[in-house]
CSV table of C-alpha atoms in Angstrom, one decimal:
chain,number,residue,atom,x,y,z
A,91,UNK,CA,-56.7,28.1,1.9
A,92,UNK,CA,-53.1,29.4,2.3
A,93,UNK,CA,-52.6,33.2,2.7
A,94,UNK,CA,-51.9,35.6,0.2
A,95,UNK,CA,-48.3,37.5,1.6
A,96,UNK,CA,-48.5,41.1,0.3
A,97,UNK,CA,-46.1,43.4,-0.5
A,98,UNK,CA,-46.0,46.2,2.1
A,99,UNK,CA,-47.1,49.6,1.3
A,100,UNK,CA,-44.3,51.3,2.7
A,101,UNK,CA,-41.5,49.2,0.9
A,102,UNK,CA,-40.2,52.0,-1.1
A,103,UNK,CA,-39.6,53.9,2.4
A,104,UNK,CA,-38.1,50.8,3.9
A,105,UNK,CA,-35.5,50.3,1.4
A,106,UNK,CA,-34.7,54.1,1.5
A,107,UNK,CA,-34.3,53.5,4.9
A,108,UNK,CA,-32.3,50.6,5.3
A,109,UNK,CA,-29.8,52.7,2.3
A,110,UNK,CA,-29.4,55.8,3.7
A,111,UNK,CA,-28.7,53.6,7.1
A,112,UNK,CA,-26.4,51.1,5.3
A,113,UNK,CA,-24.6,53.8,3.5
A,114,UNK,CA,-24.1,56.2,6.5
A,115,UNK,CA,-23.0,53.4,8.8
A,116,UNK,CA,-20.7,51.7,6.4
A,117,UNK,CA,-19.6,54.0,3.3
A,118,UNK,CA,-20.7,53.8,-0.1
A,119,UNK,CA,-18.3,51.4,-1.4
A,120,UNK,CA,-18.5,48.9,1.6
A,121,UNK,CA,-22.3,48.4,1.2
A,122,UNK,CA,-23.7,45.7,-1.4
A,123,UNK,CA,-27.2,45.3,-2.2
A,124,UNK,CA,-27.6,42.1,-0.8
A,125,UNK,CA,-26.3,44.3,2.4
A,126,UNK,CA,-29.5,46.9,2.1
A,127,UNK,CA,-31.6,43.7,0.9
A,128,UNK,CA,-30.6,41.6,4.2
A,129,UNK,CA,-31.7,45.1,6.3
A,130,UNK,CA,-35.3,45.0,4.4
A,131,UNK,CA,-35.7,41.4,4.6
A,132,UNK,CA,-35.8,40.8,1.3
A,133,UNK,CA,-33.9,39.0,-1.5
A,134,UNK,CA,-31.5,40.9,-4.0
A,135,UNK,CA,-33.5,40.1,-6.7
A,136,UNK,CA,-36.5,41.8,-5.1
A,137,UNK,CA,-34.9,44.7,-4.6
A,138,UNK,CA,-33.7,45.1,-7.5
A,139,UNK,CA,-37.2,45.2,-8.6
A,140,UNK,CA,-37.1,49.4,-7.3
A,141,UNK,CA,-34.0,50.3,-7.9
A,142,UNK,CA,-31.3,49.4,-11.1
A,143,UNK,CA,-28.4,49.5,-8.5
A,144,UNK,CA,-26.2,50.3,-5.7
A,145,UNK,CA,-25.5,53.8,-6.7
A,146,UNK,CA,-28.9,54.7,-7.4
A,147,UNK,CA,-30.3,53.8,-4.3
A,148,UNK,CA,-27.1,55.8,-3.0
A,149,UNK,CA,-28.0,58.9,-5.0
A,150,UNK,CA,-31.3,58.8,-3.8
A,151,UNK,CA,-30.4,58.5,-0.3
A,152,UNK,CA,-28.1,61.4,-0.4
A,153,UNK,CA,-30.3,63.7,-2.5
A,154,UNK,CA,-33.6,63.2,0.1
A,155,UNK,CA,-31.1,64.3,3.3
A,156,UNK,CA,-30.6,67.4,1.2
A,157,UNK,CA,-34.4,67.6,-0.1
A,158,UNK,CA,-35.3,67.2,4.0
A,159,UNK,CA,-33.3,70.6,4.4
A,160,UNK,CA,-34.7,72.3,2.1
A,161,UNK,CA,-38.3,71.0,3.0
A,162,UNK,CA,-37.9,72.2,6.2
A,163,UNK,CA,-36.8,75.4,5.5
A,164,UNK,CA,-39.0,76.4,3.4
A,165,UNK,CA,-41.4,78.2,5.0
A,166,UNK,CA,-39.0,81.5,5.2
A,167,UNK,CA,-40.0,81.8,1.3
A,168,UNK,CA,-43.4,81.6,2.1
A,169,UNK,CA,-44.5,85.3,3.0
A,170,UNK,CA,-45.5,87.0,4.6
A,171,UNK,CA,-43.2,86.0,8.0
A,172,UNK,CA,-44.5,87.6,11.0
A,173,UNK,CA,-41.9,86.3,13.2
A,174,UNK,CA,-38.8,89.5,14.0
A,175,UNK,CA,-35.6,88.2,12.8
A,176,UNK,CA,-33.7,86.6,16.0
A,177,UNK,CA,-37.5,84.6,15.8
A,178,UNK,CA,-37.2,83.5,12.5
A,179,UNK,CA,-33.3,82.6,12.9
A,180,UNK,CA,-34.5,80.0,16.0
A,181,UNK,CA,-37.5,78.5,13.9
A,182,UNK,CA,-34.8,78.0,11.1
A,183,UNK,CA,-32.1,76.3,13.1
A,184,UNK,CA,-34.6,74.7,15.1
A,185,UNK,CA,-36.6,72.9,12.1
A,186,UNK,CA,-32.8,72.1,11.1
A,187,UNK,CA,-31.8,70.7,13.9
A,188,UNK,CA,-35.3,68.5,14.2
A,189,UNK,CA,-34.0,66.9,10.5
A,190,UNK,CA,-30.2,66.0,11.6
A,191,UNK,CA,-31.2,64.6,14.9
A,192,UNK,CA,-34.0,62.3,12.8
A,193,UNK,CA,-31.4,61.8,10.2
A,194,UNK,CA,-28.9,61.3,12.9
A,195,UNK,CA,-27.6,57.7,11.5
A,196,UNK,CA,-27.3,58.6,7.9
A,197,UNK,CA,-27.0,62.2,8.1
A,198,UNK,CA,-23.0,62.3,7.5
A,199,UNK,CA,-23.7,61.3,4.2
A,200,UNK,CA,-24.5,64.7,2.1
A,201,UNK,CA,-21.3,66.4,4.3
A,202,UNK,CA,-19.0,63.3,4.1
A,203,UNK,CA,-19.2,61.3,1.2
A,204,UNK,CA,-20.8,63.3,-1.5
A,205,UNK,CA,-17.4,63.0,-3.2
A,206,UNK,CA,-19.2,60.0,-4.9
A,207,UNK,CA,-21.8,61.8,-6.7
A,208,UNK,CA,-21.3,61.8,-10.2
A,209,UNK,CA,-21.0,65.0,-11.5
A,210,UNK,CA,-24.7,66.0,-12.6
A,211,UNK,CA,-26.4,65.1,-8.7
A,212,UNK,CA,-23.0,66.2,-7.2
A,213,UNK,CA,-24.4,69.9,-8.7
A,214,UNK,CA,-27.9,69.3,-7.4
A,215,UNK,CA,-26.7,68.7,-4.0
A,216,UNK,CA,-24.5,71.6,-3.7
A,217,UNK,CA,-27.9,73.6,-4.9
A,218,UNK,CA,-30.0,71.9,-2.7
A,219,UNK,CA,-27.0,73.3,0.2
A,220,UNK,CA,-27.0,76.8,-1.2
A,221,UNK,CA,-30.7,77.2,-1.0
A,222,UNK,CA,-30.4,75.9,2.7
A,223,UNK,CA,-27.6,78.6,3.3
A,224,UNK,CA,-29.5,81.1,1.7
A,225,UNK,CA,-32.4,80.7,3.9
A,226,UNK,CA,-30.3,80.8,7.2
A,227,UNK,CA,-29.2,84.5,5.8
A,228,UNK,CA,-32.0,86.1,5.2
A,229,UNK,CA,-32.9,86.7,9.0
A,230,UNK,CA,-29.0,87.5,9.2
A,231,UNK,CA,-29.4,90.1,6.4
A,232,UNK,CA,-31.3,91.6,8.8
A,233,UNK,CA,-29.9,90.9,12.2
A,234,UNK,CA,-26.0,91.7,11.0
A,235,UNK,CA,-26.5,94.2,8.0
A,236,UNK,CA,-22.9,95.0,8.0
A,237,UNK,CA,-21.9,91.7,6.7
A,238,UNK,CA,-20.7,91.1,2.8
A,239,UNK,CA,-21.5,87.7,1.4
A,240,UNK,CA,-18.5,85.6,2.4
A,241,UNK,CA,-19.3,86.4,6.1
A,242,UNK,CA,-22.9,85.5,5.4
A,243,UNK,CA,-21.8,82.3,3.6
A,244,UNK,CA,-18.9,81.3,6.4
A,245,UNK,CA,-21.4,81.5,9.5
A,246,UNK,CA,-24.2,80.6,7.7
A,247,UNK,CA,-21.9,77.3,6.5
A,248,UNK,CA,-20.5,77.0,10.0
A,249,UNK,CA,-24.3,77.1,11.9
A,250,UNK,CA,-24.9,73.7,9.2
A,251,UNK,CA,-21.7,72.0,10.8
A,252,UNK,CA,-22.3,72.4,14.5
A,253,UNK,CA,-26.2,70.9,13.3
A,254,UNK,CA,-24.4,68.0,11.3
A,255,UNK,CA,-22.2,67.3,13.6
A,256,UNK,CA,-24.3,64.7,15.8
A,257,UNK,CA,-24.1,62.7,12.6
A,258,UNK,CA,-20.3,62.4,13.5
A,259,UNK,CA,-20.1,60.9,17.0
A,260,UNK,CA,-22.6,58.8,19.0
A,261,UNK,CA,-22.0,61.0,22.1
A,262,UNK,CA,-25.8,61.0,23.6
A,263,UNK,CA,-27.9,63.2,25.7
A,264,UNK,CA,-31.8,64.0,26.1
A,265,UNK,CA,-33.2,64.9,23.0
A,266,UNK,CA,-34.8,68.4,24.2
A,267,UNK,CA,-31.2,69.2,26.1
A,268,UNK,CA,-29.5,68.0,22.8
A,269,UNK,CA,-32.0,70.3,20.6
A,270,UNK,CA,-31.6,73.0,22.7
A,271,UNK,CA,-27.7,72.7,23.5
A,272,UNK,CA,-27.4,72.7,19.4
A,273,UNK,CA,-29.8,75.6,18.9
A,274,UNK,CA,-27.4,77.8,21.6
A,275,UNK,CA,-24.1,76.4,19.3
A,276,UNK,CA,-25.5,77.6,15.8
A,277,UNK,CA,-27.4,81.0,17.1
A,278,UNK,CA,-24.0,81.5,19.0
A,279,UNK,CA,-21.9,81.1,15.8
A,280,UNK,CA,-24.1,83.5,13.4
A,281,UNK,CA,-23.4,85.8,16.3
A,282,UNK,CA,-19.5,85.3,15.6
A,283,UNK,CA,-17.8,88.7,14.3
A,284,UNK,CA,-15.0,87.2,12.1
A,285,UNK,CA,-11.8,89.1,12.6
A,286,UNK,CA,-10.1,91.1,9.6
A,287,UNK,CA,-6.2,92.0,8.6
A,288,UNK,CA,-4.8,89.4,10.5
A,289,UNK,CA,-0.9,89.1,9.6
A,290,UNK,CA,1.1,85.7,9.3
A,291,UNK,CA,3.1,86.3,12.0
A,292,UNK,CA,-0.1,85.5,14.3
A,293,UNK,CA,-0.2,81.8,13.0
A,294,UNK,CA,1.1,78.9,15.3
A,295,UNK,CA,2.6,76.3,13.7
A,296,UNK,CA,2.8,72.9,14.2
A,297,UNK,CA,5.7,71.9,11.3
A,298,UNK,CA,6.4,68.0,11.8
A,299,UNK,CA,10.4,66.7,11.3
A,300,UNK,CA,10.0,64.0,8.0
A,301,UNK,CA,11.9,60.9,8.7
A,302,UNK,CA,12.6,59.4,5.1
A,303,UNK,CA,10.8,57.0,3.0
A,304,UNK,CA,8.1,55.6,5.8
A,305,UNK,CA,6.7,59.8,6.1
A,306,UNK,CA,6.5,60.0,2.9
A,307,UNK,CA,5.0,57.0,2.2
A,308,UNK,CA,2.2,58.1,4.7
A,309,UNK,CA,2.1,61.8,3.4
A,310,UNK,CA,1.9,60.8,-0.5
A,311,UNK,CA,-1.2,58.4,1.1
A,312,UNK,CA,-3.2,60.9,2.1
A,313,UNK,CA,-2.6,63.2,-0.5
A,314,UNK,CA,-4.1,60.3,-3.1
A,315,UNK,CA,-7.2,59.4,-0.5
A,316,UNK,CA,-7.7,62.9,-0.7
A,317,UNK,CA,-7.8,63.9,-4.3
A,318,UNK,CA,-9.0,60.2,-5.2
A,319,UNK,CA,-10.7,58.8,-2.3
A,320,UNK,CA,-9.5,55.5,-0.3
A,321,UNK,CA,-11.1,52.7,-3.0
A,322,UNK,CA,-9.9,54.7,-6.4
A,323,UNK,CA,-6.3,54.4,-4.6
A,324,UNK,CA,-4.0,51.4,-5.5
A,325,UNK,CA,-0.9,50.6,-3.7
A,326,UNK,CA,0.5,51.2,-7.3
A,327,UNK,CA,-0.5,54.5,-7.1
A,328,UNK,CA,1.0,55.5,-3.2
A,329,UNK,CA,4.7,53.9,-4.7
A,330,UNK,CA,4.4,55.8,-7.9
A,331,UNK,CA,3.8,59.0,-5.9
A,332,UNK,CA,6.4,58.1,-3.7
A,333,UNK,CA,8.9,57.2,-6.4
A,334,UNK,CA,9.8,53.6,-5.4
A,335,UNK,CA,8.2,50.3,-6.5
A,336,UNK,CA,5.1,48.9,-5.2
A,337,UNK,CA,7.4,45.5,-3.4
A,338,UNK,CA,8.8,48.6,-1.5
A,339,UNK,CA,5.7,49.6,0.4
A,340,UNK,CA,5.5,46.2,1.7
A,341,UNK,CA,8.3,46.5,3.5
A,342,UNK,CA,7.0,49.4,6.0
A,343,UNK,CA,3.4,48.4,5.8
A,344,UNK,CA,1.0,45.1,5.1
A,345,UNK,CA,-1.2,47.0,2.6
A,346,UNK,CA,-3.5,49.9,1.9
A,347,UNK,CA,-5.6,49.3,5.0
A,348,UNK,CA,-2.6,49.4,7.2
A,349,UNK,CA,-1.4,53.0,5.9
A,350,UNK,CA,-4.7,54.3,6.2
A,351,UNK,CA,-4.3,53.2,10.2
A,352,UNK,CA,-1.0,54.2,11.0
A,353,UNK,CA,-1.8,57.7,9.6
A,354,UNK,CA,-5.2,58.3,11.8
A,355,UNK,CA,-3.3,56.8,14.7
A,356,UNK,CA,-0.3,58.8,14.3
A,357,UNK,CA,-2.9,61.7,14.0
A,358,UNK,CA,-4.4,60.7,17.1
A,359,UNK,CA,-1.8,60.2,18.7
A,360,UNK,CA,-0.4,63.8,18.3
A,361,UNK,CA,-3.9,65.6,18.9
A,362,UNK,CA,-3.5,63.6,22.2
A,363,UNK,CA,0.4,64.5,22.8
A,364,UNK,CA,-1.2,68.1,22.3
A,365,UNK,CA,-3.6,67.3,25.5
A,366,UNK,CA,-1.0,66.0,27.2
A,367,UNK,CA,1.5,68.7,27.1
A,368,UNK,CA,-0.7,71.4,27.1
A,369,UNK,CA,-2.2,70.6,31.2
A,370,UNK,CA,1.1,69.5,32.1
A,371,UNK,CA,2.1,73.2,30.9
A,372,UNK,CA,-0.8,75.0,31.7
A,373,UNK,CA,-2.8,75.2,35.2
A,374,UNK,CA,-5.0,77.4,34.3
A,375,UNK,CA,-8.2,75.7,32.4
A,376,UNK,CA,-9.4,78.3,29.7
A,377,UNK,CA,-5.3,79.4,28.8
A,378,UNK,CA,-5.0,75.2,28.3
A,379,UNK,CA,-8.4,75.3,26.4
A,380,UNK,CA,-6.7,78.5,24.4
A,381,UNK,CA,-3.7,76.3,23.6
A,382,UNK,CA,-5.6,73.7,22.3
A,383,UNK,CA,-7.5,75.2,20.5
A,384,UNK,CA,-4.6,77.1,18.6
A,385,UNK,CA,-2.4,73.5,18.4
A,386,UNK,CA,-5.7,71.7,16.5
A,387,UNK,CA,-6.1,74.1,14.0
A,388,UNK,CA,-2.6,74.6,13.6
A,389,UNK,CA,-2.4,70.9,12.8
A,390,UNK,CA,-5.7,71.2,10.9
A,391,UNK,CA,-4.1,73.5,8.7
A,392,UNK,CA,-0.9,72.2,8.0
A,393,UNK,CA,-2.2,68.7,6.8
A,394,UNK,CA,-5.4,69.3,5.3
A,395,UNK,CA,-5.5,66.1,3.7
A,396,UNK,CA,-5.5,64.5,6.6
A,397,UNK,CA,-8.1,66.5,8.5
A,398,UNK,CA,-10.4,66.1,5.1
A,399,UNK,CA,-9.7,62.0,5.0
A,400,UNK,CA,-9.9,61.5,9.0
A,401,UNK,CA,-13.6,62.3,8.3
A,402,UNK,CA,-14.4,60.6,4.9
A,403,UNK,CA,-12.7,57.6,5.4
A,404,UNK,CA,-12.2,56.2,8.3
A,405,UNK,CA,-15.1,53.9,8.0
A,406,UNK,CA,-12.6,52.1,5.8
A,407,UNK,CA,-10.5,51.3,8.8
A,408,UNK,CA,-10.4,47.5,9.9
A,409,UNK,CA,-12.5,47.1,13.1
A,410,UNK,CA,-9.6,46.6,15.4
A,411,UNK,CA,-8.0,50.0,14.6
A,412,UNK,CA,-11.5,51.3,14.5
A,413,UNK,CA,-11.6,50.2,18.0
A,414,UNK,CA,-8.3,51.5,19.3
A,415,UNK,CA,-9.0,55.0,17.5
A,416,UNK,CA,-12.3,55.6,18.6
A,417,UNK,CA,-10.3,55.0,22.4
A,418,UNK,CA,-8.0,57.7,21.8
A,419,UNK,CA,-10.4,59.8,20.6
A,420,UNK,CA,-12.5,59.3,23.4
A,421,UNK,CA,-10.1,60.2,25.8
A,422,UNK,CA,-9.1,63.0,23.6
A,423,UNK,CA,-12.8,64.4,23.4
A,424,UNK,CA,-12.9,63.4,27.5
A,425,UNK,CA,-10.1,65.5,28.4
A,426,UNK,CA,-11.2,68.5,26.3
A,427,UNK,CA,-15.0,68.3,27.7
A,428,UNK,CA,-13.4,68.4,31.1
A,429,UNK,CA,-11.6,71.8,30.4
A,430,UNK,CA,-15.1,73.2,28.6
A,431,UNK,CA,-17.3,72.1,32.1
A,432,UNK,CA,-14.4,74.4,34.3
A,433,UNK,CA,-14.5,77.3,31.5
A,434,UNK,CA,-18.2,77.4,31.0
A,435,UNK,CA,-19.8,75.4,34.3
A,436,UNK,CA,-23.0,75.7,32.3
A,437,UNK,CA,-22.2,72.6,30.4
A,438,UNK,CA,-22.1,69.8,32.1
A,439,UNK,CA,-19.9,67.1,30.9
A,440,UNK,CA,-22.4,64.9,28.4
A,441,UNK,CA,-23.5,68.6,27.0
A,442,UNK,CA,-19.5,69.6,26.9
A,443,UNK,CA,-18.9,66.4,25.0
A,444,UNK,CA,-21.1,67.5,21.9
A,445,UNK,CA,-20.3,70.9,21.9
A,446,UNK,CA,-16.0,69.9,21.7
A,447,UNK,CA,-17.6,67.0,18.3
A,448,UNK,CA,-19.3,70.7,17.1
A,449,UNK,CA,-15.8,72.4,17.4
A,450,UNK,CA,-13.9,70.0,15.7
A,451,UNK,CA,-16.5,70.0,13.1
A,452,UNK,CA,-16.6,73.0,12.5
A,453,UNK,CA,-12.9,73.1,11.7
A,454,UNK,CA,-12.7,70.4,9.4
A,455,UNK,CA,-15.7,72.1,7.3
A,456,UNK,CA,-15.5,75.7,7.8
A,457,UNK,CA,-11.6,75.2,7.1
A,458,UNK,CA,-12.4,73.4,3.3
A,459,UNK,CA,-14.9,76.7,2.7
A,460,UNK,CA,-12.5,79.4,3.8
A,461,UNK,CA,-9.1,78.0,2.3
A,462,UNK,CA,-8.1,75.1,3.9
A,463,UNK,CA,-5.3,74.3,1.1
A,464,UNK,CA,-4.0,78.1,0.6
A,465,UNK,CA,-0.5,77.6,0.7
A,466,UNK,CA,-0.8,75.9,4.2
A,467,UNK,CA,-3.6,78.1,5.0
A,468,UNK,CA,-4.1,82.0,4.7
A,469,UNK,CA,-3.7,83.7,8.3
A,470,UNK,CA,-6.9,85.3,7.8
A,471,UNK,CA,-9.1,82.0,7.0
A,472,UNK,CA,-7.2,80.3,9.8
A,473,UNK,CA,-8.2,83.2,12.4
A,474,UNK,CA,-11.8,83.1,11.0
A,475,UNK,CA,-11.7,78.9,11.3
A,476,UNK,CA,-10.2,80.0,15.1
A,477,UNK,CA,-12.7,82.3,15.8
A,478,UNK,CA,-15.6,80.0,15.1
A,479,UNK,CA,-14.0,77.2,16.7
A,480,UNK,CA,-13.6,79.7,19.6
A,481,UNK,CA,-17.6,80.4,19.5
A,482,UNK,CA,-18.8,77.1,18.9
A,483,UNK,CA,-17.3,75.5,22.2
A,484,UNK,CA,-17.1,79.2,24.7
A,485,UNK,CA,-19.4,81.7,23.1
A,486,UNK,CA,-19.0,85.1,21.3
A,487,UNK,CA,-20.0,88.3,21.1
A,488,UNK,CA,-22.4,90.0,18.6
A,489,UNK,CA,-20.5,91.9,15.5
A,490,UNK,CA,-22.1,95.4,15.6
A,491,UNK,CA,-19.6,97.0,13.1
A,492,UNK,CA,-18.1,94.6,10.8
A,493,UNK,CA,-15.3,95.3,9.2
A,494,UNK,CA,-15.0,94.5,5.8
A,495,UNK,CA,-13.3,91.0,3.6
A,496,UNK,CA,-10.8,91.7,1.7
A,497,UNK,CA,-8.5,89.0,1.1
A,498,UNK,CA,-10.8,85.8,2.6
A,499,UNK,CA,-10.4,82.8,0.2
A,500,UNK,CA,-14.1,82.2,0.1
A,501,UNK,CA,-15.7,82.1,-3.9
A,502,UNK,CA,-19.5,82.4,-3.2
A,503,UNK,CA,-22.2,84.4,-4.6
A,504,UNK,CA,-24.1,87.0,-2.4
């Protein structure tokens, strides 16, 4: 008598699982469903038996990271809360930080490629994020009364990064160290007191010199994966920006895939020219750690479209400029993490390592909140970007007095 096979009970959870996986790993337009099927060990056909397609399954995948937040957190609605604020702040960032590390290989969806929500579930994600923010402040309500909403929102916001940002990097430690090293970062950051009236004399520049066509070519690229994303992009649409015919890219570069290299590397390449020059300049390890810190979000600020597409769509990148990117960056990320270990001997160099992912994190999502497009950034949103940077990789000290935020870029509700 042959067997009967059955049809696992926890398919549905499989499949969400091998999506969220696929998606996170790979990007929502490099996956296929016979990718996800291959990952459940079952045919297409089958699995299109629970879900009607690819961007369902994506939807859903995004959506339930942002449901897990909110699940989490959703005890501080449940009263009453006997825990004192400063208690209640841990057990929020702590329940957090439990979800991103379980979440850790799919968990740069919601914060990296929720560009591809339509416009309905884009809207419930972005309510699903509030909430989640929302929770995070009401212990701060308490702890920092002084603050007005865009503070709340900007520390609150910036706490969520330094958490998401193991979902950027595969930098690895012990998972209590990692929870606890995390826990410090965000509790750290709420603590920052974001600095007021700050004049655009202060800002450090980092202007590049255009060289003709070839810049521009690169420049009008990013701007497109930017506004468009890398897939919605033509080389049609990079020469029409550039004013030249599409034959003409050709000549500098062998397609779309090759532009989208040349400008990460020539990023990378720069971010690591800044390491360079700044110890052969500077003996002394937190003034060198200073420096950097004021060349990356100078650079940051002054090509936003680069810092937004570094982090949305480099999973588009062919595998052997992958390779030779993720090297630089390594070495980048080494050479900083040394600096941080002789500044703050606490952290020792695996723990440095994940705190320097949290900072630049933090600058790539904290700088989209505050104003990251302002007219090449506002002096005040890049000293409140700097100052969070600043407390997310040294520490801060606890805003007593506030001051108050007039003229912050930042359009959210109290």
């Amino acid at each position: 008598m042959s067997s009967v096979r059955r049809r696992p009970r926890n398919r549905k959870a499989q499949i969400a699982r091998a999506a969220a996986e696929a998606f996170g790993e790979s990007g929502y337009h490099a996956v296929s469903m016979d990718d996800i099927a291959t990952r459940v060990g079952i045919s297409a056909a089958a699995l299109y038996r629970h879900a009607a397609g690819k961007y369902q399954l994506f939807r859903d995948a995004v959506l339930a990271l942002g449901t897990q937040l909110q699940d989490c957190t959703a005890f501080v609605e449940e009263p009453p809360n006997p825990l004192e604020p400063a208690q209640l702040r841990d057990q929020i960032l702590t329940a957090l930080i439990d979800t991103a590390l379980a979440n850790r290989s799919s968990g740069g969806l919601y914060r990296r490629q929720a560009r591809y929500l339509v416009d309905d579930d884009h809207v419930l994600l972005m309510d699903q994020l509030k909430s989640v923010n929302r929770r995070i402040q009401v212990p701060l309500r308490e702890l920092r009364p002084g603050l007005a909403a865009p503070q709340r929102w900007t520390l609150s916001a910036a706490a969520l990064s330094v958490i998401g940002s193991v979902a950027d990097h595969h930098a690895q430690l012990g998972h209590p160290q990692l929870r606890e090293l995390l826990l410090g970062r965000a509790a750290t950051v709420l603590n920052a007191e974001l600095p007021q009236g700050v004049s655009r004399e202060a800002v450090v520049s980092a202007a590049e010199v255009s060289a003709g066509r070839y810049e521009d070519v690169l420049r009008q690229s990013l701007i497109l994966f930017h506004r468009r994303g890398y897939h919605q992009t033509s080389v049609e649409d990079i020469a029409g920006a550039v004013g030249m015919p599409a034959s003409g890219i050709y000549r500098y570069f062998s397609g779309k895939a090759d532009i989208l290299a040349a400008s990460f590397r020539r990023a990378a390449d720069r971010v690591s020219a800044d390491v360079a020059n700044t110890l052969a300049a500077e003996s002394d390890p937190g003034q060198a750690l200073d420096r950097l810190i004021e060349a990356y979000i100078a650079r940051s600020f002054e090509n936003p479209e680069l810092a937004h597409v570094y982090h949305t769509e480099r999973i588009n990148l062919p595998p052997a400029d992958d390779k030779v990117l993720r090297n630089i960056q390594r070495a980048t990320v080494e050479a900083w993490a040394q600096l941080l270990t002789a500044v703050r001997p606490q952290f020792g160099v695996a723990e440095a390592r994940i705190v320097v992912h949290a900072g630049f994190a933090v600058v790539v999502d904290i700088g989209r909140l505050v104003g990251f497009e302002d007219a090449g950034g506002a002096p005040q949103s890049r000293a409140w970007v700097r100052t969070l940077m600043t407390a997310t990789l040294l520490g801060g000290d606890v805003a007593e007095e506030p001051a108050d935020t007039a003229g912050v870029s930042v359009d959210l509700s109290a």
